[in-house]
Tab-separated table of C-alpha atoms in Angstrom:
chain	number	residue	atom	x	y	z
A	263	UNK	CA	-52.764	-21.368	-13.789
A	264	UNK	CA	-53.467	-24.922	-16.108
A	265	UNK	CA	-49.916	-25.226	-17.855
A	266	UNK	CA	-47.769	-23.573	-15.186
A	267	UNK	CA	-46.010	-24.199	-12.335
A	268	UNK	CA	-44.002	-23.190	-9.402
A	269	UNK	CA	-41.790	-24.311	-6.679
A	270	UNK	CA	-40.738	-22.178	-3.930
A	271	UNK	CA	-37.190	-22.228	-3.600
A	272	UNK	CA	-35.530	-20.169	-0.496
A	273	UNK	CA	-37.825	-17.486	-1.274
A	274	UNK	CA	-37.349	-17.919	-5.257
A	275	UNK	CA	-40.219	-18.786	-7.523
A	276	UNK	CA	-39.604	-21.186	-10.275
A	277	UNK	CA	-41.528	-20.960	-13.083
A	278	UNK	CA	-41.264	-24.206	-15.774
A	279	UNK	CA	-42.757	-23.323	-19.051
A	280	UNK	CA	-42.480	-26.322	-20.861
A	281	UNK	CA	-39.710	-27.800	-22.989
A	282	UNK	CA	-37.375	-26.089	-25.035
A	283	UNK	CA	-37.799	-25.190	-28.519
A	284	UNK	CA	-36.153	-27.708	-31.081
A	285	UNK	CA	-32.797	-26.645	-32.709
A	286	UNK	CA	-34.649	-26.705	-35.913
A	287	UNK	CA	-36.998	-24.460	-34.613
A	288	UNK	CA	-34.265	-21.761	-33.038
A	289	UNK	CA	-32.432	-22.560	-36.627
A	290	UNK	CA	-35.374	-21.282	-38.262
A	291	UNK	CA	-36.417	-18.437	-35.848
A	292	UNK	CA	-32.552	-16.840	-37.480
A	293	UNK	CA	-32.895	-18.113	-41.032
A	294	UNK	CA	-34.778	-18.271	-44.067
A	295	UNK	CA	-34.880	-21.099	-46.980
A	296	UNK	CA	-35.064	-20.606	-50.380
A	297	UNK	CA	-35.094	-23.582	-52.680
A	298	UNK	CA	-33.244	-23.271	-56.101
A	299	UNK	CA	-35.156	-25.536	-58.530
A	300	UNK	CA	-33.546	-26.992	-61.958
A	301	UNK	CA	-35.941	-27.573	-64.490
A	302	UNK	CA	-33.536	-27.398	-67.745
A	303	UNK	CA	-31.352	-30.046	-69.352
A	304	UNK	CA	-28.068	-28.304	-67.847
A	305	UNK	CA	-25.999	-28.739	-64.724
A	306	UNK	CA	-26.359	-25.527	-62.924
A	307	UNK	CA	-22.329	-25.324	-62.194
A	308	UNK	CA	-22.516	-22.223	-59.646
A	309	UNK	CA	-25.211	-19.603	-58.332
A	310	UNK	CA	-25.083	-16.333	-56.680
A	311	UNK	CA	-27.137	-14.425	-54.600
A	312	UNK	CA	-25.782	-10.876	-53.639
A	313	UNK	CA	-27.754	-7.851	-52.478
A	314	UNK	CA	-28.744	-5.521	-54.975
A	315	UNK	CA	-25.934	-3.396	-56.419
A	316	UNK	CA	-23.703	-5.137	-54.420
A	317	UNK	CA	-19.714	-4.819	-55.995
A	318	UNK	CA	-19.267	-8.164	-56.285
A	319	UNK	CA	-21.354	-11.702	-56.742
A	320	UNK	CA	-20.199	-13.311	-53.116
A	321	UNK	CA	-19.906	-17.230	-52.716
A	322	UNK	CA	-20.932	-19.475	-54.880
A	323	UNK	CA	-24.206	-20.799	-52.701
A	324	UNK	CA	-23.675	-24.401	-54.589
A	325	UNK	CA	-20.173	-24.715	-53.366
A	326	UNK	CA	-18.833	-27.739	-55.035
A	327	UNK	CA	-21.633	-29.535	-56.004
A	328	UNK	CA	-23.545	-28.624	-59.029
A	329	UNK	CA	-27.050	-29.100	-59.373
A	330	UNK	CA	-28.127	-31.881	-61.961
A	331	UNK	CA	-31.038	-31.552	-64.008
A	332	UNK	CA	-34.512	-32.296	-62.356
A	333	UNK	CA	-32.562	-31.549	-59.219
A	334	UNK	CA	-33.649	-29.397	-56.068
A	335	UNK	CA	-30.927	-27.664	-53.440
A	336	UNK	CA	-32.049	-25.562	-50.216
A	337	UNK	CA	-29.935	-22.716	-49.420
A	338	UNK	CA	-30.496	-20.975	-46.109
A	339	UNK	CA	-29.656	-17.478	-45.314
A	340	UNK	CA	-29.281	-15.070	-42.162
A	341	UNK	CA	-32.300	-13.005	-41.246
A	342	UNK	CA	-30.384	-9.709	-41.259
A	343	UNK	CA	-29.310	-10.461	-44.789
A	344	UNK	CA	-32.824	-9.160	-45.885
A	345	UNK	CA	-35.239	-10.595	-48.318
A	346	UNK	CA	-34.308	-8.657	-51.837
A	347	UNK	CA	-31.112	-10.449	-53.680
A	348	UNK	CA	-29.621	-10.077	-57.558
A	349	UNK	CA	-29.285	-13.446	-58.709
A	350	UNK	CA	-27.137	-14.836	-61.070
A	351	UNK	CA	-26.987	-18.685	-62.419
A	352	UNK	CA	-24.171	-20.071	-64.635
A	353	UNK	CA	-24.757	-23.222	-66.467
A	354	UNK	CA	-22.298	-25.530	-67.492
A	355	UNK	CA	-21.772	-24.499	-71.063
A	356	UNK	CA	-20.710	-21.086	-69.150
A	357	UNK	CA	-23.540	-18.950	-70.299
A	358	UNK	CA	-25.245	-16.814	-67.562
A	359	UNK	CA	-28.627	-16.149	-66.310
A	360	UNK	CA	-29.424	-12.786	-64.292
A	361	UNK	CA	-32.661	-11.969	-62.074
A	362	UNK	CA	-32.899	-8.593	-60.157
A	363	UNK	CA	-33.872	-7.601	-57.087
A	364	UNK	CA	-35.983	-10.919	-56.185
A	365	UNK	CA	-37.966	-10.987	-53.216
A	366	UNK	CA	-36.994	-14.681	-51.527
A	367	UNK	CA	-39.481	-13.890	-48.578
A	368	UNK	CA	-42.265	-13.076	-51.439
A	369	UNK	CA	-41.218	-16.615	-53.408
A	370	UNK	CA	-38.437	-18.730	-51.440
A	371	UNK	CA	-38.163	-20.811	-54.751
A	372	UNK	CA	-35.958	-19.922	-57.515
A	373	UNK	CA	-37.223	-22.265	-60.671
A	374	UNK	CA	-34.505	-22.242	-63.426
A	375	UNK	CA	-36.145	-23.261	-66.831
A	376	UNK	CA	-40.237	-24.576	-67.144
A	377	UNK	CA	-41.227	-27.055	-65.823
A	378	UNK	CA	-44.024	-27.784	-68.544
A	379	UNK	CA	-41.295	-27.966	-71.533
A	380	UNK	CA	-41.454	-31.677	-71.977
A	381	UNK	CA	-38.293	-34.068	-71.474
A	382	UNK	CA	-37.060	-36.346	-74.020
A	383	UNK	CA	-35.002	-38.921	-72.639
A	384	UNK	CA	-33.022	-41.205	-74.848
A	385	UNK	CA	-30.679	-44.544	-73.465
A	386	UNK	CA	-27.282	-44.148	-75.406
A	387	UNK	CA	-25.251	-47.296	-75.595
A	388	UNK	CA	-21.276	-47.724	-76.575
A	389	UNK	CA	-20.985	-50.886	-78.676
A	390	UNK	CA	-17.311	-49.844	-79.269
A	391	UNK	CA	-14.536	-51.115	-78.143
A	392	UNK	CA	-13.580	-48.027	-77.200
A	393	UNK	CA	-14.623	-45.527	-74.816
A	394	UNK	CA	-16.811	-42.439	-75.975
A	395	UNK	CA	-15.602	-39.052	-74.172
A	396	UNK	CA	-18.121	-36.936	-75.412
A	397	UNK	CA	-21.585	-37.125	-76.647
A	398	UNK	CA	-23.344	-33.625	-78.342
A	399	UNK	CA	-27.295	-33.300	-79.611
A	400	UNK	CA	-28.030	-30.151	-81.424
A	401	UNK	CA	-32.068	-29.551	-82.927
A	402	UNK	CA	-31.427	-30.787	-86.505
A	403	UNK	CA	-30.570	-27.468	-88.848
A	404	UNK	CA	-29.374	-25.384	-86.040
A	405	UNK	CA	-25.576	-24.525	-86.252
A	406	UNK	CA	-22.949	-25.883	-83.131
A	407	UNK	CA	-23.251	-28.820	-81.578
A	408	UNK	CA	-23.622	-27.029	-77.994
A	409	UNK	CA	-22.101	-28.221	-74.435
A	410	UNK	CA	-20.626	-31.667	-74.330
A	411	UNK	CA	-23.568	-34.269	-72.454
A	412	UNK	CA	-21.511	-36.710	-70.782
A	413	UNK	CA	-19.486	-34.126	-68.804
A	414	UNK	CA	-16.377	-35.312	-67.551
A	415	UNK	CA	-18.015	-38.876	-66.967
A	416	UNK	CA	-17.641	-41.021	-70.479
A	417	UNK	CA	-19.230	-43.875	-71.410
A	418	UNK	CA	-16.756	-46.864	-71.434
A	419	UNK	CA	-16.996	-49.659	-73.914
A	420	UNK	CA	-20.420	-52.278	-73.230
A	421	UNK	CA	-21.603	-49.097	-71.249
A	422	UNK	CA	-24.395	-46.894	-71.580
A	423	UNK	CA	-26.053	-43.269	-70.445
A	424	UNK	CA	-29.223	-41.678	-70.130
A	425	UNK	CA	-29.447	-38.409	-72.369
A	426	UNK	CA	-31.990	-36.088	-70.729
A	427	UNK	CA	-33.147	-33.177	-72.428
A	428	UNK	CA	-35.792	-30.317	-71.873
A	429	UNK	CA	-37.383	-29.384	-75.511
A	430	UNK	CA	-40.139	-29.762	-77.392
A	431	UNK	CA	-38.201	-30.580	-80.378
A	432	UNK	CA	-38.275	-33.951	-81.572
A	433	UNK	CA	-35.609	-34.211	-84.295
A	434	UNK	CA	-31.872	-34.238	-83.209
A	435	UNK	CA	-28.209	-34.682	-84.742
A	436	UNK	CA	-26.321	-36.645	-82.369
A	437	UNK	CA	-22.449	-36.830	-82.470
A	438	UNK	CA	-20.334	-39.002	-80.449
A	439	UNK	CA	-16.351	-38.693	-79.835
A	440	UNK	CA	-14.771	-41.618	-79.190
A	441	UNK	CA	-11.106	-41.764	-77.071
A	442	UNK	CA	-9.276	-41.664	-80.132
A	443	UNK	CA	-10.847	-38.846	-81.027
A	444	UNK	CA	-12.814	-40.425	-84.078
A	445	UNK	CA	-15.940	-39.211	-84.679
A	446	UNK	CA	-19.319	-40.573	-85.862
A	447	UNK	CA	-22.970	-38.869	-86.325
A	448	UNK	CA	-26.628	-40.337	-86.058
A	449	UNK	CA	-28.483	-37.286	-87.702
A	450	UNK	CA	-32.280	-36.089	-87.831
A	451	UNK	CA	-33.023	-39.396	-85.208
A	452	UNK	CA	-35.935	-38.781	-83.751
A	453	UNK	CA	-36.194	-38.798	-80.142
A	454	UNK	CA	-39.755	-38.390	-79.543
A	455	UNK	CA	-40.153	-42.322	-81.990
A	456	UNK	CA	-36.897	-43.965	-80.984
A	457	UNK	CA	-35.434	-43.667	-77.270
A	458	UNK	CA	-32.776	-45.758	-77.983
A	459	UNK	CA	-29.857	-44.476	-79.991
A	460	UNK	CA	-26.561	-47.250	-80.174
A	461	UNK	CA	-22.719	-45.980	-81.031
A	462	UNK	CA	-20.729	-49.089	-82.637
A	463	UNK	CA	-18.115	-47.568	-85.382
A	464	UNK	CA	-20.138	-48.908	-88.176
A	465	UNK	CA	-20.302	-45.840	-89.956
A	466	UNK	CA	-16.816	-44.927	-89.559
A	467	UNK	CA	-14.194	-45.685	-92.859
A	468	UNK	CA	-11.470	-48.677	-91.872
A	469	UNK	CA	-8.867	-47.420	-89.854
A	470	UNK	CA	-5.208	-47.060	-91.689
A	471	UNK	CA	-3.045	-49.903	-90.725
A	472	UNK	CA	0.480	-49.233	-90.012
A	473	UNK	CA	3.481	-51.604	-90.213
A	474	UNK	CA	6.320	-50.348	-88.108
A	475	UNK	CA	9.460	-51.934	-87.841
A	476	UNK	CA	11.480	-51.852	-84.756
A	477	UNK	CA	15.273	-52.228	-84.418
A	478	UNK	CA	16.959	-51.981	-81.136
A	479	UNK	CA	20.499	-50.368	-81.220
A	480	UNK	CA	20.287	-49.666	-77.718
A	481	UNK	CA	22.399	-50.628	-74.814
A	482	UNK	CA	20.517	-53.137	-73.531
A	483	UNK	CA	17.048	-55.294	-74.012
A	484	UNK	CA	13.996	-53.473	-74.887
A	485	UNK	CA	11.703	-54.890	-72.678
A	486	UNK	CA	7.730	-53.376	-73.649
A	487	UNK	CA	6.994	-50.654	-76.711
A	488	UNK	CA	3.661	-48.931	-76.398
A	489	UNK	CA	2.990	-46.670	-80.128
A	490	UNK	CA	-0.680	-44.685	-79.679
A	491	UNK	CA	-1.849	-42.113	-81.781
A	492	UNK	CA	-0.607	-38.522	-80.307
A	493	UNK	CA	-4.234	-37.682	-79.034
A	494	UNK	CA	-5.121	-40.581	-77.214
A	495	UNK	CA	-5.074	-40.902	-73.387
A	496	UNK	CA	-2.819	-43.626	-72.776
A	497	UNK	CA	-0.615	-45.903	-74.298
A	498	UNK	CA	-2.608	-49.000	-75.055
A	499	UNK	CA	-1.409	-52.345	-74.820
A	500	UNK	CA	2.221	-53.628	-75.279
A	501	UNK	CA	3.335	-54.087	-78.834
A	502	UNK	CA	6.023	-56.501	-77.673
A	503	UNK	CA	5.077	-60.572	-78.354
A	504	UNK	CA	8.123	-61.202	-76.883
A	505	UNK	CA	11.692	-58.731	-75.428
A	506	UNK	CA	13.625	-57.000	-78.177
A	507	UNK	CA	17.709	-57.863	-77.856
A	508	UNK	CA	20.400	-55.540	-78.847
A	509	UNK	CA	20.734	-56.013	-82.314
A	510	UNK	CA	17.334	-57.679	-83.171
A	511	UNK	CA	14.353	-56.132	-84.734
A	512	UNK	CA	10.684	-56.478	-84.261
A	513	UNK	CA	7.896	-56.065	-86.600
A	514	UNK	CA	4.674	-54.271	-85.390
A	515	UNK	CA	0.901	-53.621	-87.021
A	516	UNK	CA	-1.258	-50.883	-84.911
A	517	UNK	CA	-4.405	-49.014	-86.459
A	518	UNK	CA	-3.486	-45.116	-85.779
A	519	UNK	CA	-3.288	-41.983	-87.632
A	520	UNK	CA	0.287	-41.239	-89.273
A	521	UNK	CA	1.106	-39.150	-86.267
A	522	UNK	CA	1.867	-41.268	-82.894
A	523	UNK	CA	3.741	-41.519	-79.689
A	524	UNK	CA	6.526	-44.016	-78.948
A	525	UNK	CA	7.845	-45.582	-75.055
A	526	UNK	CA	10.079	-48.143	-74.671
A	527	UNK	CA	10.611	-49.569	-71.273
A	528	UNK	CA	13.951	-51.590	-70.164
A	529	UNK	CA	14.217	-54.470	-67.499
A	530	UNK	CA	15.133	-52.366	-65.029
A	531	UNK	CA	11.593	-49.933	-64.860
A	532	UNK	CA	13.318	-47.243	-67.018
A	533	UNK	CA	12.024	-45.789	-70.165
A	534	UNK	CA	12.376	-43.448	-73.138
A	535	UNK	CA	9.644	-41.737	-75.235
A	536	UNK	CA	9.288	-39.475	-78.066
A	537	UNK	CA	6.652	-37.783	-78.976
A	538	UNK	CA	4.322	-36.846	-82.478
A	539	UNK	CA	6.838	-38.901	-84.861
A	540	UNK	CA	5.346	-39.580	-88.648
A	541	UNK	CA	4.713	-43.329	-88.911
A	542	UNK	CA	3.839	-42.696	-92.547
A	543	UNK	CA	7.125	-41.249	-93.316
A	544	UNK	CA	9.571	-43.307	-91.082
A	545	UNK	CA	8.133	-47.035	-91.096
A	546	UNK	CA	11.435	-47.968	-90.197
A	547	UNK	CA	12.633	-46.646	-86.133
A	548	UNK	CA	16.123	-47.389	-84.832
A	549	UNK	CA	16.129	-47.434	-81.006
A	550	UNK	CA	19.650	-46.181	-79.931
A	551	UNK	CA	20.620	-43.682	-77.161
A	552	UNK	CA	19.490	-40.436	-78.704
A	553	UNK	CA	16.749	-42.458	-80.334
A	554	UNK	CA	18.539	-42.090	-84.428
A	555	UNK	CA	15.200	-42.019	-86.556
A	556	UNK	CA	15.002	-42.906	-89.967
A	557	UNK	CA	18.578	-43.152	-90.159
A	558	UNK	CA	20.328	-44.246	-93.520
A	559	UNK	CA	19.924	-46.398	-94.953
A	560	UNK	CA	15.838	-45.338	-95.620
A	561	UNK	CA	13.870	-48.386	-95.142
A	562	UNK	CA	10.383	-48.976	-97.185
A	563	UNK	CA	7.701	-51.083	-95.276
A	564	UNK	CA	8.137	-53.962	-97.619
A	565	UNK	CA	11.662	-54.308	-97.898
A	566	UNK	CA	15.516	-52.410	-97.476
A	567	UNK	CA	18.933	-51.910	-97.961
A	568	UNK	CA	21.812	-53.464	-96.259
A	569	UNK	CA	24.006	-51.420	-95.436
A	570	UNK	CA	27.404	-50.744	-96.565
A	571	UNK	CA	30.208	-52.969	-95.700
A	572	UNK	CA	32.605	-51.600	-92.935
A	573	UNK	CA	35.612	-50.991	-94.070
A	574	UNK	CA	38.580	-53.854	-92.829
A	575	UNK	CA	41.307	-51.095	-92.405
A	576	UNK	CA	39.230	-48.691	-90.613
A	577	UNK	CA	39.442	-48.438	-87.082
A	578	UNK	CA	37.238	-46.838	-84.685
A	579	UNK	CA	38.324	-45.317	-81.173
A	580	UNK	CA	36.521	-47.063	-78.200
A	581	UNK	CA	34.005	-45.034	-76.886
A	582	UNK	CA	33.328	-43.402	-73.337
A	583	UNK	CA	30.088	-45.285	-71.455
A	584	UNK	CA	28.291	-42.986	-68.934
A	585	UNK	CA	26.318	-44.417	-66.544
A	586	UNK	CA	23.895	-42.670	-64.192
A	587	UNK	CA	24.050	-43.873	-61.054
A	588	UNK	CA	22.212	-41.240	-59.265
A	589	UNK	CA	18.838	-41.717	-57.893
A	590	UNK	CA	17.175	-39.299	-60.640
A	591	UNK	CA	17.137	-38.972	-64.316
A	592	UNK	CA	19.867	-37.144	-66.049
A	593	UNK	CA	17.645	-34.695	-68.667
A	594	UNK	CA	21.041	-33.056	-70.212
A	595	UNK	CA	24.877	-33.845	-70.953
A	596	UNK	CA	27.487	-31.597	-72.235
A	597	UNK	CA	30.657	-32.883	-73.543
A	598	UNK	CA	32.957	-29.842	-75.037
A	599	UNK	CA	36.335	-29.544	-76.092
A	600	UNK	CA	38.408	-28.278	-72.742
A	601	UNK	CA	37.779	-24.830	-71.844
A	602	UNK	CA	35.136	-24.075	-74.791
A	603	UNK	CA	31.707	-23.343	-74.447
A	604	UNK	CA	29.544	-26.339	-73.670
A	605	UNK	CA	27.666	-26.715	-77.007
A	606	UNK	CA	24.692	-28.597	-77.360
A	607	UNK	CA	23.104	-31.107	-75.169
A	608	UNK	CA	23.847	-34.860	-76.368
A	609	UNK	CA	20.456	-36.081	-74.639
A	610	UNK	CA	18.014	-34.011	-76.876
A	611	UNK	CA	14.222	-34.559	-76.096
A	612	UNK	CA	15.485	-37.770	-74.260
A	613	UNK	CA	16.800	-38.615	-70.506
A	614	UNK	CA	19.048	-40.854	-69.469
A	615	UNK	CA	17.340	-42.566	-66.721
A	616	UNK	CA	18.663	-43.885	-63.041
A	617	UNK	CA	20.937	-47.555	-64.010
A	618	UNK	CA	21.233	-46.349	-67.331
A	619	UNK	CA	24.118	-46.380	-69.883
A	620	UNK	CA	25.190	-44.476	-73.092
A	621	UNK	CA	28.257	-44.004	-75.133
A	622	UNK	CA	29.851	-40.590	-75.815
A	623	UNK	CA	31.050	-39.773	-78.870
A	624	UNK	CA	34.523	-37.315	-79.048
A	625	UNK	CA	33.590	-33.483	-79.500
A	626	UNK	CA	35.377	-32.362	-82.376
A	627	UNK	CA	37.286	-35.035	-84.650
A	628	UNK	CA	40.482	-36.640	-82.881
A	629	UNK	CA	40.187	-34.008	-79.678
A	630	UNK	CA	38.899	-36.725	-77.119
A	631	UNK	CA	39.546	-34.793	-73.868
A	632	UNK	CA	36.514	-32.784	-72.940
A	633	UNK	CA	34.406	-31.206	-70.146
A	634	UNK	CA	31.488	-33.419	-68.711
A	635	UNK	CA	28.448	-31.489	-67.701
A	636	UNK	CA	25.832	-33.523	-66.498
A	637	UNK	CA	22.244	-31.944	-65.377
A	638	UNK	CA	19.843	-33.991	-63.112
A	639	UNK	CA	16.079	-33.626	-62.820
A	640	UNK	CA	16.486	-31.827	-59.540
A	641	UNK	CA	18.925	-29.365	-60.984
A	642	UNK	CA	21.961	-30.183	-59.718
A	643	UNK	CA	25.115	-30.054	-62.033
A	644	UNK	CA	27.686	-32.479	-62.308
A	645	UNK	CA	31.071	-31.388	-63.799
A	646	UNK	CA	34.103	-33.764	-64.853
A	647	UNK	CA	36.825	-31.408	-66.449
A	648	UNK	CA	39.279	-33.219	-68.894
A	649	UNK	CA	37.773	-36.505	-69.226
A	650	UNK	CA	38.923	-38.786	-72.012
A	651	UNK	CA	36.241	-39.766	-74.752
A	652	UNK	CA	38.469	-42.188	-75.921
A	653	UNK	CA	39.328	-44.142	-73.570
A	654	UNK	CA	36.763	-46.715	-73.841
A	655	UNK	CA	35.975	-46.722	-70.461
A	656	UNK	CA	32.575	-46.523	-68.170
A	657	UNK	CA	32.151	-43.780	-65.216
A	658	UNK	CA	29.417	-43.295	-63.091
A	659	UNK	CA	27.863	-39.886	-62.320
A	660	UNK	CA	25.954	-39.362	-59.278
């Protein structure tokens, strides 16, 4: 027999049939393809393919990669799963496409969108100087502005990205967000004429221009102060030409809305913040342990009031210095009268952090002996019964 042969083999006949079949090949012999096909100006986030009347979708066949516009992605399934599925795609803007009972042995290719809707593509540059976190295009005249382009992928400053989308409109409102959340509109540009569409500010009004002034009635050097508007990101650069002293104040001009963010950082690493103060109602910040804002007297941006003379024959108790010198933040500290209640927490929205120092004022006029409660971060309590406010002494807490 041409093709086939034998060996005798102590009485055994061999029989070689030529070589095996390919793993491909056996892969195939168990599986069948079917090739999902993107053809709209969406990500395709997730897709399901269940058998009919099935009680729930199943796995997402993408798993964690979503199919880009344009894009192609094979899915193979088991034999004995059948050729008749429900199908259900789910777009990134989170609206949902079902198909029932298709036949992926009939047509193994899912098409999402047509293919003969023509695509406008359009180069979007950032001339800012700052980075643009979201870019919309709605047809001009129709209402919402529709799923956010860029994604979770902005476009920093000197950079650009390629706006793809499947329409045969021509005429588009475009609206860009920058970081700071400032916005700024190109509308009825015409996509199908100019395929270039630039972001620079120019059309936005001047920023307002605060001047903040600074003064340090801390415990020690101020070492950096970041102020950002509330919604930004980060912090931006250091405000700081040069380290603010105890005692010493430091002017400051940022461009921000009136509602901001404040950290100061000391030499040692730690730092304080507070959050969504009014710059346009306190241009004037003292920086003390439980950070004392706008404190009398009120200071205007272009000038102030000294403030009263101390009086000679007054005399003021020492106070008690805390220091943590644990290996975590202290978020709360309660100093109350012996055996009362606890009362309210001296920190506030503020923590005193690991190496720092602040002075404790007396509970309740001349009572100066009071319980010490200090919280860490972790938890953990601290108590000191009966410790003198007045003593004008410093005691660690670990």
């Amino acid at each position: 027999m041409r093709g086939l042969r034998a060996w005798p083999l102590a009485g055994v006949l061999l029989l070689a049939l030529g070589p095996a079949r390919p793993a491909e090949a056996q892969q195939a012999a168990t599986t069948r393809q079917v090739t999902v096909q993107n053809e709209t100006d969406l990500k395709l986030d997730q897709l399901y393919l269940s058998p009919p009347a099935a009680a729930d979708r199943g796995a997402n066949r993408l798993g964690d990669a979503a199919l880009a516009p344009g894009g192609n992605f094979r899915i193979r399934l088991s034999r004995d799963a059948g050729c008749t599925f429900d199908v259900v795609a789910v777009w990134q803007d989170g609206q949902e496409e079902s198909r029932s009972a298709v036949n992926i042995c009939r047509t193994p290719r899912l098409v999402f969108g047509d293919p003969a809707t023509p695509r406008r593509d359009a180069a979007i540059t950032n001339r800012a100087e700052v980075a643009l976190r979201e870019l919309y295009a709605s047809p001009n005249g129709l209402e919402g502005w529709g799923v956010n382009r860029l994604g979770d992928q902005p476009i920093a400053a000197g950079g650009s990205f390629t706006l793809r989308l499947r329409t045969r409109e021509c005429v588009f409102d475009l609206r860009a967000v920058y970081a700071d959340a400032r916005e700024e509109v190109r509308s009825r540009h015409d996509l199908c004429a100019e395929r270039a569409v630039a972001f620079d500010r120019s059309t936005l009004p001047p920023p307002v221009v605060h001047t903040l002034v600074l003064v340090n009635q801390h415990l020690e050097t101020v070492q950096e102060v970041y102020v950002s508007a509330s919604m930004d990101a980060d912090w931006g650069p250091d405000r700081l030409a040069d380290p603010l002293p105890v005692g010493e104040e430091a002017m400051v001009t940022l461009e921000a809305a009136c509602q901001a963010d404040i950290r100061i950082v000391f030499p040692n690493g730690g730092a304080e913040e507070r959050r969504e103060l009014d710059l346009c109602t306190t241009p004037r910040i003292l920086l003390a342990p439980g950070w004392v804002l706008g404190a009398e007297p009120v200071v205007a941006a272009t000038g102030g009031m000294d403030p009263a003379p101390a009086d000679p024959d007054a005399t003021e108790a020492p106070l008690l210095k805390l220091r943590n010198a644990g290996t975590l933040p202290i978020i709360e500290i309660y100093a109350a009268p012996a055996g009362e209640p606890r009362g309210v927490d001296r920190l506030g929205a503020d923590v005193l952090g690991v190496g720092e120092s602040l002075e404790l004022e007396a509970p309740d006029g001349d009572a100066c002996i009071a319980d010490l409660v200090v919280l860490f971060r972790d938890g953990r309590e601290v108590t000191r019964p009966g410790v003198n406010l007045c003593q004008g002494e410093e005691i660690e807490i670990r």
